[in-house]
Short mmCIF file of C-alpha atoms (C1' of nucleotides) in Angstrom, two decimals:
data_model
loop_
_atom_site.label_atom_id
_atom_site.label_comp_id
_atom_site.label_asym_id
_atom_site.label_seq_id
_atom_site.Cartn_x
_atom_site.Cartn_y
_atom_site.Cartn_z
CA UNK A 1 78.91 -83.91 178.95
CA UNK A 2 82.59 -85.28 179.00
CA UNK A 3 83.10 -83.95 182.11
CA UNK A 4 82.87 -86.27 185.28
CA UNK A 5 79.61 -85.34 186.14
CA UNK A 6 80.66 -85.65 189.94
CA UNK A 7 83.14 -87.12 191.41
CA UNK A 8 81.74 -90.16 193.96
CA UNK A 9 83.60 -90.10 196.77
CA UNK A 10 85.76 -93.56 197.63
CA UNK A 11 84.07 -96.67 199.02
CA UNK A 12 84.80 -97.51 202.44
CA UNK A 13 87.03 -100.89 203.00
CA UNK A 14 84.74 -103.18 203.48
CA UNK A 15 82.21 -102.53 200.02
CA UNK A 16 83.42 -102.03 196.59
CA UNK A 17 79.89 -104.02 196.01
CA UNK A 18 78.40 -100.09 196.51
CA UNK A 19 80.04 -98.97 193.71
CA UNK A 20 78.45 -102.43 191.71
CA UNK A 21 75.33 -101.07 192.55
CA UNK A 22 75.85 -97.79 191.33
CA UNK A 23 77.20 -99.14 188.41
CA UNK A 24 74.06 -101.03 187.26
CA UNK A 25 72.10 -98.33 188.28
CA UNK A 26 73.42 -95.80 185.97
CA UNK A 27 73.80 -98.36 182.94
CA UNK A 28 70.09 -99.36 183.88
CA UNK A 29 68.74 -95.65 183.21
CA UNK A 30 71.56 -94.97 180.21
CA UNK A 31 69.89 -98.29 178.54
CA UNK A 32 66.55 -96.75 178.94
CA UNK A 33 67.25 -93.75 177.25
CA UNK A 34 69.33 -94.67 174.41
CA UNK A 35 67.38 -97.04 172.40
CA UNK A 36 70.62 -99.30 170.43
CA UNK A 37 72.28 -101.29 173.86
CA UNK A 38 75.80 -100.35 171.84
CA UNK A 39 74.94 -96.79 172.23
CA UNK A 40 75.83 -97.31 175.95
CA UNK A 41 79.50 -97.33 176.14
CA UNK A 42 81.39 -98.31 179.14
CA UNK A 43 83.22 -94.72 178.92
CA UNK A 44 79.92 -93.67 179.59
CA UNK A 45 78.41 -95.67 182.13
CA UNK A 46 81.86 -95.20 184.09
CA UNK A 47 81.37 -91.16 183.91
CA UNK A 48 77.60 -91.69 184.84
CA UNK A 49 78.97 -92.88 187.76
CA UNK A 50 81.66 -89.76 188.11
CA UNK A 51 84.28 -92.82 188.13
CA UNK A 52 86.68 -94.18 185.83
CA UNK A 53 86.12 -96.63 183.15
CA UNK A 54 88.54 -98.97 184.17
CA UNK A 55 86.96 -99.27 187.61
CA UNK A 56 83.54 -101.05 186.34
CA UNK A 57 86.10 -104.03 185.27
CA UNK A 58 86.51 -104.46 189.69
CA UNK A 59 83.13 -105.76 189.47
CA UNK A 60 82.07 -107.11 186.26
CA UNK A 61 84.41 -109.09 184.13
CA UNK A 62 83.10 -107.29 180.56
CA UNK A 63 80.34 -105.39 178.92
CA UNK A 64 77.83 -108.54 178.28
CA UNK A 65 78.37 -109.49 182.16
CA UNK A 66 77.34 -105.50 183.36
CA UNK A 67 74.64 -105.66 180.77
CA UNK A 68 73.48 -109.15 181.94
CA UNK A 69 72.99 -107.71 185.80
CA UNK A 70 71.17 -104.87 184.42
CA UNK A 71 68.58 -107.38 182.32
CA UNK A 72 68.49 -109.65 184.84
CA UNK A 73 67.46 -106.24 187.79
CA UNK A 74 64.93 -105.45 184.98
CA UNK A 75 63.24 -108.29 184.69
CA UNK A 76 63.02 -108.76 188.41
CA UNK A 77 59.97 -106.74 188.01
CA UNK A 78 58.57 -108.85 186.06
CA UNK A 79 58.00 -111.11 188.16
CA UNK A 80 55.67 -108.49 189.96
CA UNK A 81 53.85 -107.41 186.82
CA UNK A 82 52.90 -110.47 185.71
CA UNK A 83 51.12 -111.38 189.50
CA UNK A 84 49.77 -108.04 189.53
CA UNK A 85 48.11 -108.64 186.05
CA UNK A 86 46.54 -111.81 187.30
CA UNK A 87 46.05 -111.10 190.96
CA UNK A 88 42.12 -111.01 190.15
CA UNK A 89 41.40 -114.01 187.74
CA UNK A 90 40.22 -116.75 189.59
CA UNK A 91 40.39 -119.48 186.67
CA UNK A 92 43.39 -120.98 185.28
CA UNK A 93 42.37 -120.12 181.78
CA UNK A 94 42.14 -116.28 182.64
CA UNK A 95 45.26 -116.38 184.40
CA UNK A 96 47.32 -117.58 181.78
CA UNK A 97 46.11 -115.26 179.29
CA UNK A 98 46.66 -112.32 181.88
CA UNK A 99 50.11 -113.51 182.05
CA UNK A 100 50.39 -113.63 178.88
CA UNK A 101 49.52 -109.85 178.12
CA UNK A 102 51.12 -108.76 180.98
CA UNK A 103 54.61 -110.56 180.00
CA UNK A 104 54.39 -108.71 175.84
CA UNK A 105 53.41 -105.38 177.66
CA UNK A 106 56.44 -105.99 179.85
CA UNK A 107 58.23 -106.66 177.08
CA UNK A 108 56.95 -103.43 174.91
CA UNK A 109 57.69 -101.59 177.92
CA UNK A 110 61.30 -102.73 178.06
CA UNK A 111 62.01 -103.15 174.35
CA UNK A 112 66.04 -102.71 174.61
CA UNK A 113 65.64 -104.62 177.67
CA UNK A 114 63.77 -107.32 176.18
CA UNK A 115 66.09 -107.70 172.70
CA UNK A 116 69.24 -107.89 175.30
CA UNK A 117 67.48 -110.88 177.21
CA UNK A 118 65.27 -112.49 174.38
CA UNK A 119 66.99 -111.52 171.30
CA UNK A 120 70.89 -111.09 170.96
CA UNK A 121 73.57 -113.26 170.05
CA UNK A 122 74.16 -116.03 172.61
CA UNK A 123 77.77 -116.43 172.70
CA UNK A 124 77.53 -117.77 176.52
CA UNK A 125 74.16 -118.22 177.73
CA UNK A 126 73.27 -115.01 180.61
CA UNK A 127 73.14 -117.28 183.66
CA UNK A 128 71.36 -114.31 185.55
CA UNK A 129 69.05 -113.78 183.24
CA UNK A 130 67.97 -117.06 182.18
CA UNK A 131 67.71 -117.53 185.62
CA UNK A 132 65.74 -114.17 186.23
CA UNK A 133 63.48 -115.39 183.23
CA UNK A 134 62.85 -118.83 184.54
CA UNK A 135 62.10 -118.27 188.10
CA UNK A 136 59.53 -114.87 186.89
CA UNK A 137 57.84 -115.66 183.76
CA UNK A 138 58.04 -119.31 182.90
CA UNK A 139 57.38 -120.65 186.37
CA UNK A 140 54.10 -118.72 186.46
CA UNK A 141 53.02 -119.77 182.66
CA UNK A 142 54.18 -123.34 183.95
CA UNK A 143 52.19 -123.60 186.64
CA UNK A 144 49.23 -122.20 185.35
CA UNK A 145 50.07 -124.84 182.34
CA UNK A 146 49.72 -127.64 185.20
CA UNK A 147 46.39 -125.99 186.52
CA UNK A 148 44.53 -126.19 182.96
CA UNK A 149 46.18 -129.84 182.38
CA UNK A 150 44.72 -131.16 186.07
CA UNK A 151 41.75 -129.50 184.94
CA UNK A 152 41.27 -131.10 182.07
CA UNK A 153 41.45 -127.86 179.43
CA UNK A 154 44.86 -128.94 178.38
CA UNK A 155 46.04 -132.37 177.48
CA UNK A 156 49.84 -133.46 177.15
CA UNK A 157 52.93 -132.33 178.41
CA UNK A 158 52.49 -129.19 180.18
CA UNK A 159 56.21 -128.16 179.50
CA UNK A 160 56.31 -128.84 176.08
CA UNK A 161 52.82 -126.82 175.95
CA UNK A 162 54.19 -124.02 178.40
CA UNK A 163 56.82 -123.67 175.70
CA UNK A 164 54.60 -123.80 172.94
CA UNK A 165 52.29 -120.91 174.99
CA UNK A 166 56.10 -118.83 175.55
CA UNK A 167 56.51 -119.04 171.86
CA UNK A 168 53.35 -117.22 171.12
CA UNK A 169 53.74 -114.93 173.47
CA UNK A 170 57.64 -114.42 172.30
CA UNK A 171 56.32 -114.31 168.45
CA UNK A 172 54.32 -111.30 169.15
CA UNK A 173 56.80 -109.17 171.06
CA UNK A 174 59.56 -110.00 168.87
CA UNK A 175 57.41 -109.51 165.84
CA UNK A 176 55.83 -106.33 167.04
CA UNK A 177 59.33 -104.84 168.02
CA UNK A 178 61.23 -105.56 165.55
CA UNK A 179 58.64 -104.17 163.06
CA UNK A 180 57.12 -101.59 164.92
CA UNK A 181 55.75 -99.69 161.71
CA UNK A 182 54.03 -102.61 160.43
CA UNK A 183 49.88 -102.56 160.34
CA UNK A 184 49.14 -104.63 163.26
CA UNK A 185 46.62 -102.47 164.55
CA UNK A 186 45.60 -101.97 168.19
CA UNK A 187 48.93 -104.13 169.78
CA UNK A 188 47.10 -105.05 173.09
CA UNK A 189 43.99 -107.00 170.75
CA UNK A 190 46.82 -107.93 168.19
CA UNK A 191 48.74 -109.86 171.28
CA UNK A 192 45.21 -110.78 173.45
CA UNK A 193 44.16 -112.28 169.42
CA UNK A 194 47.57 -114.68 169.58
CA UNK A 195 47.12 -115.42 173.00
CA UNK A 196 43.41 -116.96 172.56
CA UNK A 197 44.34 -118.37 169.26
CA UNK A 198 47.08 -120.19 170.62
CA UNK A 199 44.84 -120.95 173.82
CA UNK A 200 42.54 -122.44 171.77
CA UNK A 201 44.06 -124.30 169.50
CA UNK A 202 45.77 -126.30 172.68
CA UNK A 203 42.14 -126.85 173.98
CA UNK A 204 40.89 -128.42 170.35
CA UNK A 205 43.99 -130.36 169.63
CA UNK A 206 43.17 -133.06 171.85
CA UNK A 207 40.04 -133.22 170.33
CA UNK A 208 41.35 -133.95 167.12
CA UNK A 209 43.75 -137.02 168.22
CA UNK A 210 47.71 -136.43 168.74
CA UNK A 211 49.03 -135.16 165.70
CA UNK A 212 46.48 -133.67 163.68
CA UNK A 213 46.94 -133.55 159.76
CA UNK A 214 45.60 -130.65 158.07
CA UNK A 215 42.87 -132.46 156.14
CA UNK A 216 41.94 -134.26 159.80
CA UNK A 217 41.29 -130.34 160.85
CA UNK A 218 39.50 -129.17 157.78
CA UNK A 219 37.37 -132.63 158.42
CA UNK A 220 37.04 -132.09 162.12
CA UNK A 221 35.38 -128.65 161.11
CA UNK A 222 32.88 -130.13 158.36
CA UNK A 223 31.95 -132.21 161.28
CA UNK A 224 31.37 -129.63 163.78
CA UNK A 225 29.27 -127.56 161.20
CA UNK A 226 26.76 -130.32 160.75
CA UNK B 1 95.20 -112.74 157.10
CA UNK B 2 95.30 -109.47 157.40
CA UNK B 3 97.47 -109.27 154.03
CA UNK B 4 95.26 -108.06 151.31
CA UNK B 5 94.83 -111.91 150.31
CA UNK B 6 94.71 -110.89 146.39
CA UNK B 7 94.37 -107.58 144.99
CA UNK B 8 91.64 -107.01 142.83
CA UNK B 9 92.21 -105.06 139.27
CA UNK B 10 90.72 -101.57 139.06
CA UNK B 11 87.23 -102.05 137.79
CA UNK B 12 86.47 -100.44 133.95
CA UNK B 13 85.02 -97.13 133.77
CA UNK B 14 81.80 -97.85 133.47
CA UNK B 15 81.11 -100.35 135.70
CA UNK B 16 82.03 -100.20 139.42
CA UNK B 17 78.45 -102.17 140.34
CA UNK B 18 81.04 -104.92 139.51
CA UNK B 19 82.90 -104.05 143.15
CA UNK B 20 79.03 -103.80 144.67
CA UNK B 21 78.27 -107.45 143.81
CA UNK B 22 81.83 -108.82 145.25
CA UNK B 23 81.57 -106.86 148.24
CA UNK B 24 77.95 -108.15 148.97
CA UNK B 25 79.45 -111.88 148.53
CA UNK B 26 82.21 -111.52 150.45
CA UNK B 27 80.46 -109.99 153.26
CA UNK B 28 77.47 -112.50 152.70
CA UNK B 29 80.48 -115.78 153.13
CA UNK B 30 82.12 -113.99 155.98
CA UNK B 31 78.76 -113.21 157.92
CA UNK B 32 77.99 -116.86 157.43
CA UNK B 33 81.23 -118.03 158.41
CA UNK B 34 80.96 -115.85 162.20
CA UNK B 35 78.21 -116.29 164.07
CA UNK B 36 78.04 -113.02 165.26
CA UNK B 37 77.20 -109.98 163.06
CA UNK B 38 79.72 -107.35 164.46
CA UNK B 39 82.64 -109.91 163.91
CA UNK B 40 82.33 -109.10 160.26
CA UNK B 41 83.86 -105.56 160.30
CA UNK B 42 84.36 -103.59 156.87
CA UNK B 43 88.19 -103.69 157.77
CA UNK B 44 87.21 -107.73 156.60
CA UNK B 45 85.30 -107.45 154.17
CA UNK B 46 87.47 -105.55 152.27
CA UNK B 47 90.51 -107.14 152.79
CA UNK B 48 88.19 -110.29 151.92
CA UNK B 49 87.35 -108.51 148.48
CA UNK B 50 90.88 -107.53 147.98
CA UNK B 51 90.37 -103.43 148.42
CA UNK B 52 90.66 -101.08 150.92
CA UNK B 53 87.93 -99.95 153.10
CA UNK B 54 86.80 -96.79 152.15
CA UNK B 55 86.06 -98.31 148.85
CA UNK B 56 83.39 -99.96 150.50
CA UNK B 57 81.81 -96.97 151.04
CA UNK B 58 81.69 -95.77 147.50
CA UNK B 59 78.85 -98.17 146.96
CA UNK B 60 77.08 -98.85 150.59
CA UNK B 61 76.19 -95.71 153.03
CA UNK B 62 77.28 -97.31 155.49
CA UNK B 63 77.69 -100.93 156.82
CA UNK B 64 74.15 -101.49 158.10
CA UNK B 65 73.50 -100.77 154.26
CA UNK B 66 76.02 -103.09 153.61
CA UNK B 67 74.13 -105.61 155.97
CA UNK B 68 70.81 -105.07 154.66
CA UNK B 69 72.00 -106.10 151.37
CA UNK B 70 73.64 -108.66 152.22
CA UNK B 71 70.04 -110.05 154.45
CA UNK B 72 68.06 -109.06 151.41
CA UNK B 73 70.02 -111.32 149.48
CA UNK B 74 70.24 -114.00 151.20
CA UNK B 75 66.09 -114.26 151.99
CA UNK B 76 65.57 -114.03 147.91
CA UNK B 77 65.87 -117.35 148.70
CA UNK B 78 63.49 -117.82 150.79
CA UNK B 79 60.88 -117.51 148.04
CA UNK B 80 61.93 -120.43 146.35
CA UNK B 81 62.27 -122.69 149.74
CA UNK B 82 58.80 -121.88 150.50
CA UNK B 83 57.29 -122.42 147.19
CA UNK B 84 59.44 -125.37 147.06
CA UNK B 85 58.21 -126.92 150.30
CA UNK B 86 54.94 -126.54 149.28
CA UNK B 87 54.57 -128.05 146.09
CA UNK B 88 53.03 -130.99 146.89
CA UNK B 89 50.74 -129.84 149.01
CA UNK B 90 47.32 -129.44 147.44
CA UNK B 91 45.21 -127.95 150.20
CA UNK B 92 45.44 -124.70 151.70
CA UNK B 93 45.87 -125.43 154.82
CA UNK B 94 48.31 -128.25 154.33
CA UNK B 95 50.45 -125.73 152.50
CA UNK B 96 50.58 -123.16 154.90
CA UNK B 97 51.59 -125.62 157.44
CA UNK B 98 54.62 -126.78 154.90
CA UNK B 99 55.09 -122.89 154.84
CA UNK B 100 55.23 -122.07 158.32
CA UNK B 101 57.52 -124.86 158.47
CA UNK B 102 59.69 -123.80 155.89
CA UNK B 103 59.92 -120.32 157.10
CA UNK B 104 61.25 -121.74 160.17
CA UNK B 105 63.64 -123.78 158.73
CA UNK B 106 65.15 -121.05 156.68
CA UNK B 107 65.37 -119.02 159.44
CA UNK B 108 67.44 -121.71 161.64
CA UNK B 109 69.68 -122.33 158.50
CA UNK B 110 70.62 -118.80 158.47
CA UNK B 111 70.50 -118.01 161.95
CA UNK B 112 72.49 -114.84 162.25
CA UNK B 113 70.72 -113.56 158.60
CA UNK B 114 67.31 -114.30 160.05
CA UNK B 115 68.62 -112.30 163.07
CA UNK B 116 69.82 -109.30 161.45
CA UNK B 117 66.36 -109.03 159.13
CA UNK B 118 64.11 -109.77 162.06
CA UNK B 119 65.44 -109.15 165.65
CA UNK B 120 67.42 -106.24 165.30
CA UNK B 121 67.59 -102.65 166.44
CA UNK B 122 65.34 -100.69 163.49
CA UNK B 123 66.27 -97.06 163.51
CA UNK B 124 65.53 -97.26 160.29
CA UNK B 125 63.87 -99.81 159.08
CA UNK B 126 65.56 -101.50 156.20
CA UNK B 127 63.29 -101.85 153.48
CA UNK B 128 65.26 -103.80 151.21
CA UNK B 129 65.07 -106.67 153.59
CA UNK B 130 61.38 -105.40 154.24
CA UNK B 131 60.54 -106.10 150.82
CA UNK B 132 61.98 -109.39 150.29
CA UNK B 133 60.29 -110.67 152.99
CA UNK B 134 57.12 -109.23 151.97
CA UNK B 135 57.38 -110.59 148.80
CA UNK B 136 58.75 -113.72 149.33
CA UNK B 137 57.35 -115.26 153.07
CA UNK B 138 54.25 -112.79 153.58
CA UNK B 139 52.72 -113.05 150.46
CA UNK B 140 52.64 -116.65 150.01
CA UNK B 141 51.25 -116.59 153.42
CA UNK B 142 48.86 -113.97 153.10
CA UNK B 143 47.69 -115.72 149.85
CA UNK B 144 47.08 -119.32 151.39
CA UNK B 145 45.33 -118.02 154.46
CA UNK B 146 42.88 -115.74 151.99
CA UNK B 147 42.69 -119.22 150.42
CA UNK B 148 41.53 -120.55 153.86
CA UNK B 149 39.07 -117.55 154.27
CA UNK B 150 37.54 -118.39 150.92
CA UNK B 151 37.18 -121.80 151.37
CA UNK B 152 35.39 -120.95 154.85
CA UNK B 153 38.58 -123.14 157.08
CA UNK B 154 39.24 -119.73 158.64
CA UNK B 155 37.09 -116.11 159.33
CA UNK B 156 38.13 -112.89 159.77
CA UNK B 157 40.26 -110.67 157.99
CA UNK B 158 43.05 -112.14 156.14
CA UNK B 159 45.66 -109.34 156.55
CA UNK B 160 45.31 -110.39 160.70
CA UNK B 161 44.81 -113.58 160.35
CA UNK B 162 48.08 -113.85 158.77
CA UNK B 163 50.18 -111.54 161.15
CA UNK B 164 48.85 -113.45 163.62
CA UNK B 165 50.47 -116.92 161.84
CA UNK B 166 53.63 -114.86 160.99
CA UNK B 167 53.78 -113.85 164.83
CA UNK B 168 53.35 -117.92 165.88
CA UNK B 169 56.12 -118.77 163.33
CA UNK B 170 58.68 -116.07 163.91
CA UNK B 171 57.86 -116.66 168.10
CA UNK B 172 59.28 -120.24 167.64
CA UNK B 173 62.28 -119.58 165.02
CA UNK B 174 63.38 -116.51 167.49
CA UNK B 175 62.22 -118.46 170.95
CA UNK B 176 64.75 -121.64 169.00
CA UNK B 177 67.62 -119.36 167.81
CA UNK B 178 67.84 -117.26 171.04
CA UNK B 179 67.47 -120.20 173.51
CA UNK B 180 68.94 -122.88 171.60
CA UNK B 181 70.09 -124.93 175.14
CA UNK B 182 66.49 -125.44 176.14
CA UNK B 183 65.02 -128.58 176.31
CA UNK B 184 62.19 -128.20 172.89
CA UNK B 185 62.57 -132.03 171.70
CA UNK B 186 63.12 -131.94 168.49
CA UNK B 187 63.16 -128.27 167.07
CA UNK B 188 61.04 -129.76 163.48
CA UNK B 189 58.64 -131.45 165.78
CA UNK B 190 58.51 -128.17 168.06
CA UNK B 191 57.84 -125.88 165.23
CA UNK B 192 55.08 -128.37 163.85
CA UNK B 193 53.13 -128.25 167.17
CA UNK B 194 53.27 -124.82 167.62
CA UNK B 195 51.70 -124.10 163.98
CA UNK B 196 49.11 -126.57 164.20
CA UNK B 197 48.22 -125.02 167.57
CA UNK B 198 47.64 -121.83 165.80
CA UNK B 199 46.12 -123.05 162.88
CA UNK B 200 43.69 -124.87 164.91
CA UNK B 201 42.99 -121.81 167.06
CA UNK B 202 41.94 -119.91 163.37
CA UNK B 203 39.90 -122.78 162.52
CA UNK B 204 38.16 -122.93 165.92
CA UNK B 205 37.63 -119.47 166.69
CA UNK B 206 34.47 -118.55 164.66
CA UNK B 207 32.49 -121.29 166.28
CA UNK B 208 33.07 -119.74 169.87
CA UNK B 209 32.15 -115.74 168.29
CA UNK B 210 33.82 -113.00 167.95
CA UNK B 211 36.39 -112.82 170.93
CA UNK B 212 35.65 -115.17 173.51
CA UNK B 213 36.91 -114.71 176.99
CA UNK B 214 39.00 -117.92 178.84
CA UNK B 215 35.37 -119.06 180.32
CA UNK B 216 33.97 -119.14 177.46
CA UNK B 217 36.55 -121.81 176.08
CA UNK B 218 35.81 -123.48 178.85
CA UNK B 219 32.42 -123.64 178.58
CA UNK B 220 32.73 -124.49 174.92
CA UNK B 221 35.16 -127.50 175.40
CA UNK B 222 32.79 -129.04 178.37
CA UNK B 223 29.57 -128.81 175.65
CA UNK B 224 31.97 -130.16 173.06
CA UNK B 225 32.51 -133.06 175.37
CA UNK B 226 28.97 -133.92 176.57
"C1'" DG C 1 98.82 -88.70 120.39
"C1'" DC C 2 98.09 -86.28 124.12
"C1'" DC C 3 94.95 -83.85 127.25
"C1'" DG C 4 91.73 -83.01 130.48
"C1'" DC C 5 87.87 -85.17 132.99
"C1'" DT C 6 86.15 -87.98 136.15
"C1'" DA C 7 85.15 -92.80 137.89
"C1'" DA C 8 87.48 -95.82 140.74
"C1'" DC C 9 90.19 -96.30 143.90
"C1'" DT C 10 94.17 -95.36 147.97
"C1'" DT C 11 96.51 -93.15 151.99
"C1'" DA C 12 96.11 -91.14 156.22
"C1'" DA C 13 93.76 -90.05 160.01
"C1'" DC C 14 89.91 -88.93 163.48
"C1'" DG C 15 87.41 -90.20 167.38
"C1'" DC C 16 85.28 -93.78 169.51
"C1'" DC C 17 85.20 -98.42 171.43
"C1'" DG C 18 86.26 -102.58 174.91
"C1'" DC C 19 89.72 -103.82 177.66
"C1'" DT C 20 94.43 -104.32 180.33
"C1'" DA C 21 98.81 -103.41 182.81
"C1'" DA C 22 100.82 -100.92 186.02
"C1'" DC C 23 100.79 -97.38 189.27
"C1'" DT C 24 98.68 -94.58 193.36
"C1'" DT C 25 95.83 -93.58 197.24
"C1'" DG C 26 93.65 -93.97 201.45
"C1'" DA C 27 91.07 -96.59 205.11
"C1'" DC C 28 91.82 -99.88 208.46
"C1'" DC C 29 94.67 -102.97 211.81
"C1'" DG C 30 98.22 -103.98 214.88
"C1'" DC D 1 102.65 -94.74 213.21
"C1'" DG D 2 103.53 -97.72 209.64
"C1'" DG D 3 102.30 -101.77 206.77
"C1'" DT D 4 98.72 -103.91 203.92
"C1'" DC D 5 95.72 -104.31 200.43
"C1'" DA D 6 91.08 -102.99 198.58
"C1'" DA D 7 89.63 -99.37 195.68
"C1'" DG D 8 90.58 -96.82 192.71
"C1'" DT D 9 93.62 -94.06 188.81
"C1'" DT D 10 96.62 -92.99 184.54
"C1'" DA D 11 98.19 -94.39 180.29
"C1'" DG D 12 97.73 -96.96 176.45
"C1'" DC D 13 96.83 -100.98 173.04
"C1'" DG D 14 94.56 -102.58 169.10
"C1'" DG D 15 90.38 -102.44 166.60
"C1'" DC D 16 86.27 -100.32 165.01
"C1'" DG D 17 83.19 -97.29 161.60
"C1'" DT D 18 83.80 -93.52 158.99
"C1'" DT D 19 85.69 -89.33 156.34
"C1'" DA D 20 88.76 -86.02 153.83
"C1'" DA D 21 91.90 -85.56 150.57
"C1'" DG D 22 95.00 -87.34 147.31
"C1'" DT D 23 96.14 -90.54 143.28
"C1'" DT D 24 95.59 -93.40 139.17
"C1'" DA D 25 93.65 -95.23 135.09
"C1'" DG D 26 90.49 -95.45 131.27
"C1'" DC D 27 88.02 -92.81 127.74
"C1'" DG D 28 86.07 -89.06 124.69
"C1'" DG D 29 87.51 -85.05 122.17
"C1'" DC D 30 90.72 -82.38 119.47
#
DNA sequence: GCCGCTAACTTAACGCCGCTAACTTGACCG
DNA sequence: CGGTCAAGTTAGCGGCGTTAAGTTAGCGGC
């Protein structure tokens, strides 16, 4: 195993950015099967490669930025899931709770990807995949945001709300994988559950007035029931 | 620094739980000088304690033991922060809003604790820290929402109902502490909209049935409005 | 009073890690 | 064909978690 698997032949002059590639490939599939991100060592993505560990510094500056091109490829895809998932809702309402499945499945599917992108230590904020993040997930949640706002579901600020909807959606992943072994039951109802509560409870607020106390809700509801 | 600052005496015969409780402390002021969990190495904690480092290991496995310890201590207080929050509050659902608010609190005030108990790698899930939060945060949860059952605010069973709240709380604390640079407003005001969101979703639910798909919210809000 | 036992440590070291400095090789250009 | 410089390599530093084996100090028994 601590043999250079095989030894890649040199890069031509003009691209080193091959060996990049190849690089992030094999750290890519190395972070999918181990399941702790510190299990993959450099000394190991390097021999993945069949090149040596010093070489990997030609292209990324240190671990977090070779690990932060690997998240950021990853989550490229999401991007594609979460369209996919909603390709066949026609109403804003459905659309944004496909999304919302579709982005904690994503997340379930990727859990080491996930915690690297959504739950470490933020020394330096990942450019990439903040980036990666905002141009995939959150613009589709925003705009969908915007749709049930112009139609009238929503009321307020549909960024504060689309971060309000990301937070729900965060909770559960980060609740779910961080606790796997906990008694949530079926995940996909436990998530589609926090999804419509949250849903909801952004359609009713306005109802209520801005800044509902808890007494206006439990009075709001005595209300309803008569 | 990296002269043993004082050297401890040699603990009496019987009692070498007297090292355990020092080494927890130290680690527990070191971890919340860093900000990042792997900067606190045993090689520092015992220096910090005034022993070598194997001794370390006469009382803790290893150092996620030592961690988990050290998380499980610091979230005993967490019981009393919640409690204390919600003294005042004489309602059920006011109180689990002071709750969910002081969970999230806590959890920003100990940002690298929170993230060690709740958004790290589990290979084996560390049930000291389990059981603190169980018996501190869950079950004063769990206990207000069956309080919210029984007075008829919410439906459904209480044991989802409140993983479901947890999920909505722990989505904004992580969402906060992972992507502190992004524009929430105020973090207090953030966390307070996202809880009433869900509490209102829980309140709101049983009047639309059982699990009501996105048009039937919509359908709900425009008979709501007419 | 000293003796052996063992709890409470220490010394020394292993193998891994991320990362760097300094050297070598080989493809291309004139 | 020889110089240049990108694309690597070899060697190594300091730090990490952890372990094996040795040492020291208190205490009960004779």
């Amino acid at each position: 195993m601590s043999a250079p698997a095989v030894r890649r032949t040199r890069a031509k002059r003009g691209s080193g950015d091959l060996l990049r590639e190849e690089i992030v490939a094999a750290a890519k599939r190395l972070l999918a099967e181990a399941d702790r991100a510190d299990d993959v060592s450099m000394r190991a993505v390097a021999d993945a490669v069949g090149v040596t560990t010093p070489s990997i510094y030609l292209h990324f500056a240190d671990k977090q930025e070779l690990l932060g091109a690997v998240v950021a490829d990853v989550f490229r895809e999401l991007d594609v899931a979460m369209l996919a998932a909603a390709a066949d809702e026609s109403t804003p309402m459905a659309r944004l709770r496909s999304y919302g499945l579709a982005y904690i499945r994503f997340a379930l599917d990727h859990r080491e990807h996930y915690r690297l992108a959504m739950l470490d230590p933020c020394p330096k904020p990942n450019v990439e995949v903040d980036e990666v993040l905002h141009s995939a997930a959150f613009s589709h949640m925003q705009a969908t945001v915007e749709e049930c706002v112009a139609a009238g579901i929503f009321q307020g600020d549909p960024l504060a709300i689309t971060f309000e909807m990301w937070a729900a959606a965060h909770g559960v992943a980060g609740l779910v994988i961080a606790k796997p072994y906990l008694p949530f039951g079926d995940v996909e109802e436990f998530a589609d559950r926090c999804l419509c509560v949250a849903a909801l409870g952004h359609v009713v607020r306005p109802l209520l007035g801005a800044d509902p106390a808890p007494e206006a809700i439990v009075g709001w509801l005595a209300r309803q029931r008569a």
